[in-house]
PDB file of C-alpha atoms in Angstrom:
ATOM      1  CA  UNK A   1       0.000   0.000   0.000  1.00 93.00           C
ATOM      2  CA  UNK A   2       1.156   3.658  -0.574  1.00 96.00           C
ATOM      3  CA  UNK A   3       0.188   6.750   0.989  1.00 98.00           C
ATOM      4  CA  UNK A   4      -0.579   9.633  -0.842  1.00 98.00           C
ATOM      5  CA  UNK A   5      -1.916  13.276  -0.734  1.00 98.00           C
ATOM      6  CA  UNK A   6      -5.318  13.697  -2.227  1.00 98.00           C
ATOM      7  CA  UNK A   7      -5.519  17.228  -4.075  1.00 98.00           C
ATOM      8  CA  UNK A   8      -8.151  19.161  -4.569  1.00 98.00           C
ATOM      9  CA  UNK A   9      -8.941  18.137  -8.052  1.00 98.00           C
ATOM     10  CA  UNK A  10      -8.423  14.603  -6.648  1.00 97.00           C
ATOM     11  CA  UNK A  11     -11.657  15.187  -4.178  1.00 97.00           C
ATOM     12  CA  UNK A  12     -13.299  12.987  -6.270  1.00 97.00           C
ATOM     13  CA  UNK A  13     -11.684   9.543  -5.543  1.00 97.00           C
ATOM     14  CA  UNK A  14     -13.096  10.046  -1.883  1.00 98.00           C
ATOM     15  CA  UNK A  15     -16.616   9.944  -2.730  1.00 97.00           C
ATOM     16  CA  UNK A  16     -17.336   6.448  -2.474  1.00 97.00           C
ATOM     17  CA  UNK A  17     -16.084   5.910   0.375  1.00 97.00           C
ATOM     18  CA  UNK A  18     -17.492   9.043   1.812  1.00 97.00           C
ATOM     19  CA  UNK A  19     -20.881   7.959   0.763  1.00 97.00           C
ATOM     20  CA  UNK A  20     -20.342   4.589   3.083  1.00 95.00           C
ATOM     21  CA  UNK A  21     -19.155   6.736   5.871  1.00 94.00           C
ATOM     22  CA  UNK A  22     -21.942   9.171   5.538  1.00 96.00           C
ATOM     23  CA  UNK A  23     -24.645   6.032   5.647  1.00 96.00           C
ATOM     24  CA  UNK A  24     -23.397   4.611   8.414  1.00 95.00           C
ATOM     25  CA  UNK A  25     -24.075   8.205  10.104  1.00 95.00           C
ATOM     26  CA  UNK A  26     -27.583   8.362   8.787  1.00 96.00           C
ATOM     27  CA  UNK A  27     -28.397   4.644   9.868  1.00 96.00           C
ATOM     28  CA  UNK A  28     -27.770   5.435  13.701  1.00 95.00           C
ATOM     29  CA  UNK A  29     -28.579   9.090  13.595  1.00 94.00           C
ATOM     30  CA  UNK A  30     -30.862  10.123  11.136  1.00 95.00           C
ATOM     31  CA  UNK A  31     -31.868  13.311  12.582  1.00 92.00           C
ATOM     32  CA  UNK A  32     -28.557  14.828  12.468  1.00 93.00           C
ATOM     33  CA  UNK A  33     -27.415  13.914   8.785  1.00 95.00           C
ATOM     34  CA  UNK A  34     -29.215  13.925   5.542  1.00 95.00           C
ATOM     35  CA  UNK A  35     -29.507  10.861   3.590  1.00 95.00           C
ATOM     36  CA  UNK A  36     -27.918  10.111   0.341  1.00 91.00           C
ATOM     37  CA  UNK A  37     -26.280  13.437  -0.705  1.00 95.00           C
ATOM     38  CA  UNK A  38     -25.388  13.572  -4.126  1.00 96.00           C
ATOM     39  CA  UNK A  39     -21.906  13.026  -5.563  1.00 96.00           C
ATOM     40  CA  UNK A  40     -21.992  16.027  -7.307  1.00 97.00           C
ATOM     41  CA  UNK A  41     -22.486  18.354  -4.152  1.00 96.00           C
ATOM     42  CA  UNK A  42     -19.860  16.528  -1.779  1.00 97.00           C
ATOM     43  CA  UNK A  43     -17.408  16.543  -4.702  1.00 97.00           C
ATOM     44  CA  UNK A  44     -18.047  20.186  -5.071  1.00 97.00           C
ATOM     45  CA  UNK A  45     -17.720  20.565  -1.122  1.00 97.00           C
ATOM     46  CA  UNK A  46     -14.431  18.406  -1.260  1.00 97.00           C
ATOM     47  CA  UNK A  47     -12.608  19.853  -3.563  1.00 98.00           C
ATOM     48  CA  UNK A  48     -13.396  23.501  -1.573  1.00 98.00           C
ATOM     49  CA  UNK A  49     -12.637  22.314   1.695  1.00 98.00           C
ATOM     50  CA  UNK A  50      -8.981  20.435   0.426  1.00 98.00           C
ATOM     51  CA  UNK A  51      -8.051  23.684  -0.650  1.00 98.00           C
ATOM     52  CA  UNK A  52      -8.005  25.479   2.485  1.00 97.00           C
ATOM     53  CA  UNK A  53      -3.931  25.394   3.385  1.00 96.00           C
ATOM     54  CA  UNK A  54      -4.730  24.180   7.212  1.00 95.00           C
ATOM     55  CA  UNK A  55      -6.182  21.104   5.801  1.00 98.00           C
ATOM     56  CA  UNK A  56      -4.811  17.822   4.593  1.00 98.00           C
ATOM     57  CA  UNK A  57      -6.187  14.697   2.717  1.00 98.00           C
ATOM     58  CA  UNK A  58      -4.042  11.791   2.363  1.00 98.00           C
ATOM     59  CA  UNK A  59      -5.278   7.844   0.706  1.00 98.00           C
ATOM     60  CA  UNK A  60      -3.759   4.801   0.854  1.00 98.00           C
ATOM     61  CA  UNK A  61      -4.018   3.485  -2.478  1.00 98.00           C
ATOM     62  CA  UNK A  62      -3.526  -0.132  -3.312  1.00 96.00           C
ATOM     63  CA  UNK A  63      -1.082  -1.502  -6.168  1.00 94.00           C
ATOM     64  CA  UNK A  64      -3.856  -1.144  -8.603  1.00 94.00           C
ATOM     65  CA  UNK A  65      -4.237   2.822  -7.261  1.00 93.00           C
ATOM     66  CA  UNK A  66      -7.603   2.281  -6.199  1.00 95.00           C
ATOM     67  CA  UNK A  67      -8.753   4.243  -2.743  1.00 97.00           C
ATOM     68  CA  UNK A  68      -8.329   1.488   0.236  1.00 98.00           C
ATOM     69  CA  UNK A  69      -9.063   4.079   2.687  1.00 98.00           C
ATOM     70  CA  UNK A  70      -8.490   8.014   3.116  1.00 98.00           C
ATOM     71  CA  UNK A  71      -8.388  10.416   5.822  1.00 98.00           C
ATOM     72  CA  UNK A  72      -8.660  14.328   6.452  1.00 98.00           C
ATOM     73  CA  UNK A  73      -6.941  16.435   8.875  1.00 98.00           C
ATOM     74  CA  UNK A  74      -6.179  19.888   9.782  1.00 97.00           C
ATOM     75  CA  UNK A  75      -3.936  22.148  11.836  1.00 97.00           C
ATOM     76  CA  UNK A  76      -5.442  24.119  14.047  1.00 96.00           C
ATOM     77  CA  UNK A  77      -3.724  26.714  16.735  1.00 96.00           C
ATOM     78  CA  UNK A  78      -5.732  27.357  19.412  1.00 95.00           C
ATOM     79  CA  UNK A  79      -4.438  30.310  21.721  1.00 97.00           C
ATOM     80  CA  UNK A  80      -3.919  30.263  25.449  1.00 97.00           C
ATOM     81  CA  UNK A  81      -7.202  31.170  28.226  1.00 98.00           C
ATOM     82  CA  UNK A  82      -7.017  31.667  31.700  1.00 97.00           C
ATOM     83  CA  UNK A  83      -8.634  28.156  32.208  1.00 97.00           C
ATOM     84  CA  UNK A  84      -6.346  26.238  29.853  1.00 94.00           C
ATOM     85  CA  UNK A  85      -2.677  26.173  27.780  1.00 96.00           C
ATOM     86  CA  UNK A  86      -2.097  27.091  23.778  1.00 97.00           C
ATOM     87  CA  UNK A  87      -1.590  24.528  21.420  1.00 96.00           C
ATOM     88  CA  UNK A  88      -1.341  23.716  18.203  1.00 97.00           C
ATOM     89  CA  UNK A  89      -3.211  20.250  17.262  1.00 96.00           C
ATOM     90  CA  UNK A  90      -3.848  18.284  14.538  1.00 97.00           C
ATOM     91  CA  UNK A  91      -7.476  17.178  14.296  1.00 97.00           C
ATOM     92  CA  UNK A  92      -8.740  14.097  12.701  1.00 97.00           C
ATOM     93  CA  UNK A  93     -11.363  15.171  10.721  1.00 97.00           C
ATOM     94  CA  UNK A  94     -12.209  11.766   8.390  1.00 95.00           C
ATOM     95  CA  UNK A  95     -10.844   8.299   8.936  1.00 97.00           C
ATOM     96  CA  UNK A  96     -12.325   5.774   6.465  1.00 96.00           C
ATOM     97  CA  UNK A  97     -11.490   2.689   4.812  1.00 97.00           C
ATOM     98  CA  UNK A  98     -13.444   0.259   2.476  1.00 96.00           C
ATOM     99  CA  UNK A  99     -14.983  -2.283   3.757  1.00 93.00           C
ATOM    100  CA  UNK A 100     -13.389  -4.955   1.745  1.00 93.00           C
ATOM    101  CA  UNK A 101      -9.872  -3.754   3.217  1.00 94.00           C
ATOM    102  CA  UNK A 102     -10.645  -3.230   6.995  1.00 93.00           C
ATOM    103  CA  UNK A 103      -8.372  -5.106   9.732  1.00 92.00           C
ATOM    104  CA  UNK A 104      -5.742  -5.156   7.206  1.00 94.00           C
ATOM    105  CA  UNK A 105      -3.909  -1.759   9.405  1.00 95.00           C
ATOM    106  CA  UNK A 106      -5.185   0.419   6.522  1.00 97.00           C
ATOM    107  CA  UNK A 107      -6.799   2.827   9.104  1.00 96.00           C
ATOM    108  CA  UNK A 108      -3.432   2.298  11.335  1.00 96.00           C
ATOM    109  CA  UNK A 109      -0.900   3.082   8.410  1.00 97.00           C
ATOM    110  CA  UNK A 110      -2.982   6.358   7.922  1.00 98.00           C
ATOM    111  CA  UNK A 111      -2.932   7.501  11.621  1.00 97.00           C
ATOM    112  CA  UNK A 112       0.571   6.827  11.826  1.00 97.00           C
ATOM    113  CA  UNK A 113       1.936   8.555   8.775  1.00 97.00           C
ATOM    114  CA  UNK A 114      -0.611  11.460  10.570  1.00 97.00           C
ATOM    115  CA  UNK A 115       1.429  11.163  13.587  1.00 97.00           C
ATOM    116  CA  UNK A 116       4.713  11.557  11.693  1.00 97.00           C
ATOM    117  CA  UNK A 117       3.355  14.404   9.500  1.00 97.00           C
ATOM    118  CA  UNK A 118       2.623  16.517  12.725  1.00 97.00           C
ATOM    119  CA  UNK A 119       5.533  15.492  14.548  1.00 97.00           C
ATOM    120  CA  UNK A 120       8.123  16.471  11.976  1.00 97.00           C
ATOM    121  CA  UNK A 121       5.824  19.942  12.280  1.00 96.00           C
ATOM    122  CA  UNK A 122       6.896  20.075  15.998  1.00 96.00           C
ATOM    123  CA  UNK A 123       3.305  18.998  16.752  1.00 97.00           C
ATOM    124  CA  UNK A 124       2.527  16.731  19.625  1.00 95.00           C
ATOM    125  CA  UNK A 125      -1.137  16.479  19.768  1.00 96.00           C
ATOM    126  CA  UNK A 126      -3.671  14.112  17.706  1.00 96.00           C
ATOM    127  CA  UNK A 127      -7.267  14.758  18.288  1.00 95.00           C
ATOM    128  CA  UNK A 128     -10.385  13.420  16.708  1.00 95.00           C
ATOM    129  CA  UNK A 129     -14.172  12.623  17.328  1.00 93.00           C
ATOM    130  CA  UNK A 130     -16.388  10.009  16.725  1.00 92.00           C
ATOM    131  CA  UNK A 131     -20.109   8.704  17.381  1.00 91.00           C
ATOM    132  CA  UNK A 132     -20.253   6.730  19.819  1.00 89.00           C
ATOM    133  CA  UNK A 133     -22.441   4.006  17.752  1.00 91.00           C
ATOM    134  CA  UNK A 134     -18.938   3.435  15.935  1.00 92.00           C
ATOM    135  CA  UNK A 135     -17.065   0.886  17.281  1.00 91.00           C
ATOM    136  CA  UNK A 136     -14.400   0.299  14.885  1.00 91.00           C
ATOM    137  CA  UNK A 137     -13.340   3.949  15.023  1.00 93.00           C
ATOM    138  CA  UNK A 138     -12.998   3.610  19.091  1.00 92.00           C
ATOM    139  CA  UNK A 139     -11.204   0.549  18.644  1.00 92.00           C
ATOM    140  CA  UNK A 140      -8.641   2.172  16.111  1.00 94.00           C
ATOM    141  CA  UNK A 141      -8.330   5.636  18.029  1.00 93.00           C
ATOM    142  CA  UNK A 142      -7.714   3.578  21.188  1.00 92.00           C
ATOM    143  CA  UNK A 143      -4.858   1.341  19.384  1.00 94.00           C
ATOM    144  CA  UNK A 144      -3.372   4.185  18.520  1.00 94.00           C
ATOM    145  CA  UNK A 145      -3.105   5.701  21.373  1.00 93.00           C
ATOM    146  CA  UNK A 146      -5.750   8.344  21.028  1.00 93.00           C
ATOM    147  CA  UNK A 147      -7.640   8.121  24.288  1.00 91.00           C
ATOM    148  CA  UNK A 148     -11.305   9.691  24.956  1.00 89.00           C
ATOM    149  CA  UNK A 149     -11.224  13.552  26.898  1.00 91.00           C
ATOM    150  CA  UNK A 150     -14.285  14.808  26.916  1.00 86.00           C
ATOM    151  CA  UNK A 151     -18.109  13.746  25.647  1.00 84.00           C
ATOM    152  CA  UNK A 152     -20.067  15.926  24.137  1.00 83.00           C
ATOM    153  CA  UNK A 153     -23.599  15.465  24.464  1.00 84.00           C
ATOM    154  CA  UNK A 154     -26.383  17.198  22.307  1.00 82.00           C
ATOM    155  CA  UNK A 155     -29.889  17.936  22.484  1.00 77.00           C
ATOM    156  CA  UNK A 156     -32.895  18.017  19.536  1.00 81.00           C
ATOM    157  CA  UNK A 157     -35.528  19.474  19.911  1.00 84.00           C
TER     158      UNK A 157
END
């Protein structure tokens, strides 16, 4: 497998397995996330949001080049408060990987070459979220060392 950066005008090669991310987030919480958005409009959206220079998309491509699984992560410096210190994070935005290449350390090899990324920027801190319905995300935040901080609970009315 090789890892590679995902361009803008690459946006594209994400969608499908965007679109399987995205339905597993409308099965368990349908009230928060429309269902079936069109390629078109999260290509569109993709493409914008890649070009923004705090944020990074990188794939792990198989020998064939096709999209085993992706992820998308940005920089973000957050100043110092009286109740807490100034960093500078990355934050795990997207993790996915296709469900014929799962527990093959597809969604480990990307987290890792995250880790380096950062670290070579002088950047200690890996952060992320995910729903608590997915287990497979816990599972591969917590094997990598990415441990839970804080729970953020909504309401909807």
């Amino acid at each position: 497998m090789d890892l590679i950066d995902i361009s803008p005008e690459d946006a594209h090669r994400l969608i499908p397995l965007l679109q399987d991310l995205h339905a597993l987030h409308v099965a368990h919480q349908p009230d928060r996330y429309p269902a079936a958005p069109d390629d078109a409009a999260l290509t569109r959206w993709l493409t914008e949001w890649l070009s923004e220079t705090s944020v990074t998309a990188r794939a792990a491509v198989s020998p064939q080049g096709s999209v085993m699984g992706y992820m998308i992560y940005g920089i973000k410096h957050r100043p110092a408060r009286p109740v807490r210190r100034a960093e500078t994070r990355a934050m795990l935005h997207h993790i996915a990987v296709s469900e014929s290449w799962r527990r093959m350390g597809v969604g480990s090899a990307l987290i890792a070459d995250l880790k380096r990324a950062v670290a070579a920027q002088g950047i200690q801190i890996v952060a992320t979220t995910y729903a608590p319905f997915n287990s497979a995300s816990a599972a591969l935040m917590a094997r990598m060392g990415l441990k839970p901080v804080n729970v953020m609970a909504e309401w909807r009315g």
